[in-house]
Amino acid sequence: MRLRVPPGAPAALKVLAAAAAAPAPVRPHLGGPAERPQTLAPELELRLELDSGTVLFSPNAICQYFYLCRGEEPTDLTTQWLEWEATELQPAVAAALYLRLVQGRAGPEALGLLQPLLAHLEQHLARSGTSHLAGDAASVADVVVWGSLFPVLQDQTSLPGELQVLRSWFGAVSALEPCRAAAALLPEALRELRAHLAQHPPHLPGPPREPQQDEESPERALTDDDIAAAVEIWARGPAALPPPREPRTPVLPVEGERNVLITSALPYVNNVPHLGNIIGCVLSADTFARYSRLRGWNTLFVCGTDEYGTATETRALQEGLSPRQLCDRYHALHADIYAWFGISFDHFGRTTTPQQTSIAQDIFQRLLARGFLLQDTLEQLRCERCGRYLADRFVEGTCPSCGYGEARGDQCDRCGKLINAVELQNPQCKLCRGTPVVTPTQHLFLDLPKLEGRLEAWLERTWAAGEWTANARHITRTWLRDGLKPRCITRDLTWGTPVPLDGFRDKVFYVWFDAPIGYLSITANYTEHWERWWKNPQQVELYNFMAKDNVPFHSVVFPCSLLGADDNYTLVNHLIATEYLNYEDGKFSKSRGVGVFGDMAKDTGIPADVWRFYLLYLRPEGQDSAFCWADLMLKNNSELLNNLGNFINRAGMFVCKFFGGTVPAMALTAEDQRLLARVTLEMRQYHQLMERVRLRDALRCVLGISRHGNQYIQVNEPWKRIKGDERDRQRAGTVTGVAVNLAAALAALLQPFVPGVSAAIQAQLCIPPERCGLGPGLTCTLPAGHRVGTVSPLFQKLEPEQVEALRQRFGGGQAKEPPPASAPPPAPNTPAAPGDPKVIQELTEQVAQQGNLVRQLKAAQAEKAQVDAQVAKLLELKRQLALAEGRSPEVPKGKRKK
């Protein structure tokens, strides 16, 4: 596509900044006045010519198109901001620039025209509690609004000192690389713009208006109907809450009810999950599962460890274990981590079961019988030193698309492109660092082109009715746009589900064909009636949770397998994918000791619910986000301690201190009724967001309700009124009663996010189990006369020294594990300095030879002591090789000294 941007175009800055976000190549053409097309009006001179021949003229539409290209679909809020910028901000900015550039009038006078609009921006940013206009990540709304303001302001110091939040936002957006690059063109652009404004003087803007709000948005003005509805819900008391659901084991679909099946992407068994893995899959799924149960929906939540494949075989060899022994160890480790984080699986299983073999082979046979499998020759990389074909993830090389030097054999982590391992440039075996050779072998392929029509028809129906995240839709569209190709479903391995077909019985199913079937087999291990969930699309809604790299296998490959098998399988209705969570300024790395992994979180002394809260608060929904220790401390101390904890503790303490632990009588005033209405609108918004699986925004609704409560207490000052006359004491009682009921509502709203905190609030306030449900608004669940228990603080302050110590601890260079107990001392000729090519070559050959020896001994079923001795030698050689290559040797956990 080609972007024509005359330097004097009023919208040049925002369009150029947005263009930097486009994944497709953009050819900007910065034309001067002489090159301007004579047939177009001045406002249409800026244009985007798409490769299809379509031309876009609207600057905001062009900006939005660039963000759509990278998978960020517009939200209601970004659309409102774009409309506000076009109708309110643009005319005011044009008038301000006209005063300054054409008439030469002072900056303050020109800036005065923008004052109401700047105040509106300040109020929105302060009120929303987010760092950007439509969330915590920069969106098209931020770039568009920034691009209009920058020619007038140029830096945040031009803003009045009282607009501190706006100054912070403006500085943050100005620092973004695309915005910095666009701003470099400003001097020339202002010269051209001056001539443009002189020829086309703007009209002064009318009074500004705020962006329109959603119908249920808590920010809109209250109506009499809002207040009346809220008072009616309050008066209904516990009757307004859904009745508690009777627990059933096993959970099975019930006709006439909403049956919700939730899966979380299966974590690979030999990787300890880090915080990004946890929020991307199991924690997001758990939050929605808890909400679903609170709503009274019939809910089943299953997950488990993905255990087959070369990675398991290789890790088992390194640790001197059988693959089964390794899987047993790591399955237990995963289960412990998720239990500590409070993940409420109905069943946490594994893929190495007889049910997995039976179900996977049945789907395979059905695909074979219906003509959806092909046989073809596949060129694979084989390492002659290791004597084995290399799985995709055990090859590294240079990405053929972007040139990244550490791309894996299945996907490039930098550009995200899927790769055939033989396409890698300069491939290396990750096991011995040798150069593998391309070898042809016979394999079976899923005929995706033959299934493409069925897939597209199904996607059209599903997208019309289901909640798919923008990145899930974009990634799926990209696969379809490029055209589907046959996908290999077999591998030359031994640890996996065997292929039940003559000529291929020495092979197993490839993980991306086999692993998603684990959802079915794990359910089959939970209940023999598993088909009532997985062959019942008429009654079951299926939610899949995952990170974005798993999307194509859940939106294309797995659905094609089930569509081709043609056995009335339940297919995904709602595919919820996150972006990536990074760590501080980089990525999580177990080998480099960078980042917090699941088995380390409990050792920090920070409660599990604080981890849950912060991970959900910065959940990477629209784009990548980053864990930051300083921000964790800030959010804990401000949002949890000072906002949420402060309100709930004060509400409960007032009941205990002023009213002997008994909820007082309440006589609602108009002010109280407005609070009920405002909180009820927030709760409706919460429900809307949760049902759309916008978990991060829903959590902000909860914090907003708590802020309403704090403000309500602060304005009414019950600690003063209790000392006054009878009227004041009655008012203190009403405020305290309403506040403690608001605290009870918060206990329910918080349960999906921080279940331990929710349980603590329920215990302190003595809320009966039948009153812990989620109602449609603020309900009087604790009537006058209800007795509360002992109230105590819910959260502890995080101190800077504590957080800095943790940042240092997890920032890299953590204490290395001790050498294996059976390993001999380092050899005398261990190289003192890394980098000697001759030494590296010798050690590489010795590692390969020793590895072959170990495999031979195991194949011959040699005595364990003999095998252990040779494994120890292998590990020592690998340690020496790592040192020679300048790497930190990573010692397997299974060999630690006790």
Short mmCIF file of N, CA, C and O in Angstrom, two decimals, residues 317-318 820-827 843 846-851 853-854 857 865-881 895:
data_model
loop_
_atom_site.label_atom_id
_atom_site.label_comp_id
_atom_site.label_asym_id
_atom_site.label_seq_id
_atom_site.Cartn_x
_atom_site.Cartn_y
_atom_site.Cartn_z
N LEU A 317 16.12 -38.03 29.20
CA LEU A 317 17.48 -38.54 29.01
C LEU A 317 18.48 -37.72 29.79
O LEU A 317 19.39 -38.26 30.45
N GLN A 318 18.33 -36.40 29.78
CA GLN A 318 19.24 -35.53 30.50
C GLN A 318 19.17 -35.78 32.01
O GLN A 318 20.18 -35.67 32.71
N PRO A 820 25.43 -31.87 39.95
CA PRO A 820 24.79 -33.12 40.30
C PRO A 820 25.62 -33.90 41.32
O PRO A 820 26.85 -33.85 41.31
N ALA A 821 24.90 -34.66 42.16
CA ALA A 821 25.59 -35.42 43.20
C ALA A 821 26.53 -36.44 42.60
O ALA A 821 27.57 -36.76 43.17
N SER A 822 26.16 -36.99 41.44
CA SER A 822 26.98 -38.06 40.86
C SER A 822 28.02 -37.55 39.89
O SER A 822 28.75 -38.32 39.29
N ALA A 823 28.09 -36.23 39.68
CA ALA A 823 29.01 -35.70 38.69
C ALA A 823 30.42 -35.66 39.24
O ALA A 823 30.64 -35.28 40.38
N PRO A 824 31.43 -36.03 38.43
CA PRO A 824 32.81 -35.95 38.88
C PRO A 824 33.26 -34.50 38.91
O PRO A 824 32.61 -33.64 38.32
N PRO A 825 34.35 -34.18 39.61
CA PRO A 825 34.85 -32.81 39.62
C PRO A 825 35.29 -32.39 38.23
O PRO A 825 35.54 -33.23 37.36
N PRO A 826 35.34 -31.10 37.98
CA PRO A 826 35.74 -30.63 36.65
C PRO A 826 37.10 -31.19 36.24
O PRO A 826 38.00 -31.33 37.06
N ALA A 827 37.21 -31.49 34.98
CA ALA A 827 38.46 -32.04 34.47
C ALA A 827 39.54 -30.98 34.51
O ALA A 827 39.27 -29.78 34.37
N LEU A 843 34.83 -30.79 22.37
CA LEU A 843 33.81 -31.09 23.38
C LEU A 843 32.47 -31.45 22.73
O LEU A 843 31.74 -32.32 23.24
N GLN A 846 32.72 -35.00 21.77
CA GLN A 846 32.70 -35.87 22.95
C GLN A 846 31.29 -35.98 23.52
O GLN A 846 30.87 -37.05 23.97
N VAL A 847 30.54 -34.85 23.52
CA VAL A 847 29.15 -34.89 24.00
C VAL A 847 28.32 -35.83 23.14
O VAL A 847 27.53 -36.64 23.65
N ALA A 848 28.49 -35.74 21.82
CA ALA A 848 27.72 -36.61 20.92
C ALA A 848 28.07 -38.07 21.14
O ALA A 848 27.18 -38.94 21.19
N GLN A 849 29.36 -38.38 21.26
CA GLN A 849 29.79 -39.76 21.48
C GLN A 849 29.26 -40.30 22.81
O GLN A 849 28.76 -41.43 22.88
N GLN A 850 29.37 -39.47 23.85
CA GLN A 850 28.91 -39.92 25.16
C GLN A 850 27.39 -40.09 25.17
O GLN A 850 26.86 -41.01 25.80
N GLY A 851 26.68 -39.21 24.46
CA GLY A 851 25.23 -39.35 24.37
C GLY A 851 24.83 -40.64 23.69
O GLY A 851 23.89 -41.32 24.13
N LEU A 853 26.60 -43.37 23.66
CA LEU A 853 26.93 -44.45 24.59
C LEU A 853 25.82 -44.62 25.63
O LEU A 853 25.41 -45.76 25.93
N VAL A 854 25.33 -43.52 26.15
CA VAL A 854 24.25 -43.59 27.14
C VAL A 854 23.01 -44.23 26.53
O VAL A 854 22.36 -45.10 27.15
N LEU A 857 23.50 -47.99 26.20
CA LEU A 857 23.41 -48.69 27.48
C LEU A 857 21.95 -48.83 27.92
O LEU A 857 21.54 -49.88 28.43
N ALA A 865 23.56 -48.54 37.91
CA ALA A 865 24.79 -47.88 38.36
C ALA A 865 25.69 -47.55 37.17
O ALA A 865 26.32 -46.48 37.12
N GLN A 866 25.77 -48.48 36.23
CA GLN A 866 26.61 -48.25 35.06
C GLN A 866 26.05 -47.11 34.21
O GLN A 866 26.80 -46.23 33.74
N VAL A 867 24.70 -47.08 34.04
CA VAL A 867 24.08 -46.02 33.25
C VAL A 867 24.27 -44.67 33.94
O VAL A 867 24.63 -43.67 33.31
N ASP A 868 24.08 -44.65 35.27
CA ASP A 868 24.21 -43.39 36.01
C ASP A 868 25.61 -42.81 35.88
O ASP A 868 25.79 -41.59 35.76
N ALA A 869 26.62 -43.68 35.90
CA ALA A 869 28.01 -43.20 35.80
C ALA A 869 28.24 -42.54 34.44
O ALA A 869 28.90 -41.49 34.35
N GLN A 870 27.70 -43.15 33.38
CA GLN A 870 27.90 -42.58 32.05
C GLN A 870 27.08 -41.31 31.85
O GLN A 870 27.50 -40.38 31.16
N VAL A 871 25.89 -41.26 32.47
CA VAL A 871 25.08 -40.04 32.40
C VAL A 871 25.81 -38.90 33.09
O VAL A 871 25.82 -37.76 32.62
N ALA A 872 26.46 -39.21 34.23
CA ALA A 872 27.21 -38.18 34.94
C ALA A 872 28.33 -37.63 34.08
O ALA A 872 28.58 -36.42 34.05
N LYS A 873 29.00 -38.51 33.36
CA LYS A 873 30.08 -38.04 32.45
C LYS A 873 29.50 -37.16 31.35
O LYS A 873 30.09 -36.14 30.97
N LEU A 874 28.33 -37.55 30.84
CA LEU A 874 27.68 -36.76 29.79
C LEU A 874 27.34 -35.36 30.30
O LEU A 874 27.58 -34.36 29.63
N LEU A 875 26.78 -35.29 31.49
CA LEU A 875 26.42 -34.00 32.06
C LEU A 875 27.65 -33.12 32.29
O LEU A 875 27.62 -31.91 32.07
N GLU A 876 28.75 -33.72 32.72
CA GLU A 876 29.97 -32.95 32.94
C GLU A 876 30.52 -32.42 31.62
O GLU A 876 30.96 -31.27 31.53
N LEU A 877 30.48 -33.26 30.58
CA LEU A 877 30.94 -32.80 29.27
C LEU A 877 30.07 -31.63 28.77
O LEU A 877 30.59 -30.67 28.19
N LYS A 878 28.77 -31.73 29.00
CA LYS A 878 27.88 -30.64 28.58
C LYS A 878 28.18 -29.37 29.37
O LYS A 878 28.09 -28.25 28.83
N ARG A 879 28.52 -29.53 30.65
CA ARG A 879 28.87 -28.36 31.45
C ARG A 879 30.12 -27.69 30.89
O ARG A 879 30.18 -26.46 30.76
N GLN A 880 31.12 -28.50 30.56
CA GLN A 880 32.35 -27.94 30.00
C GLN A 880 32.08 -27.27 28.65
O GLN A 880 32.66 -26.21 28.36
N LEU A 881 31.19 -27.88 27.84
CA LEU A 881 30.87 -27.28 26.55
C LEU A 881 30.18 -25.94 26.74
O LEU A 881 30.48 -24.97 26.03
N LYS A 895 19.00 -33.61 39.62
CA LYS A 895 20.30 -34.04 40.11
C LYS A 895 20.81 -33.17 41.24
O LYS A 895 21.99 -33.15 41.53
#
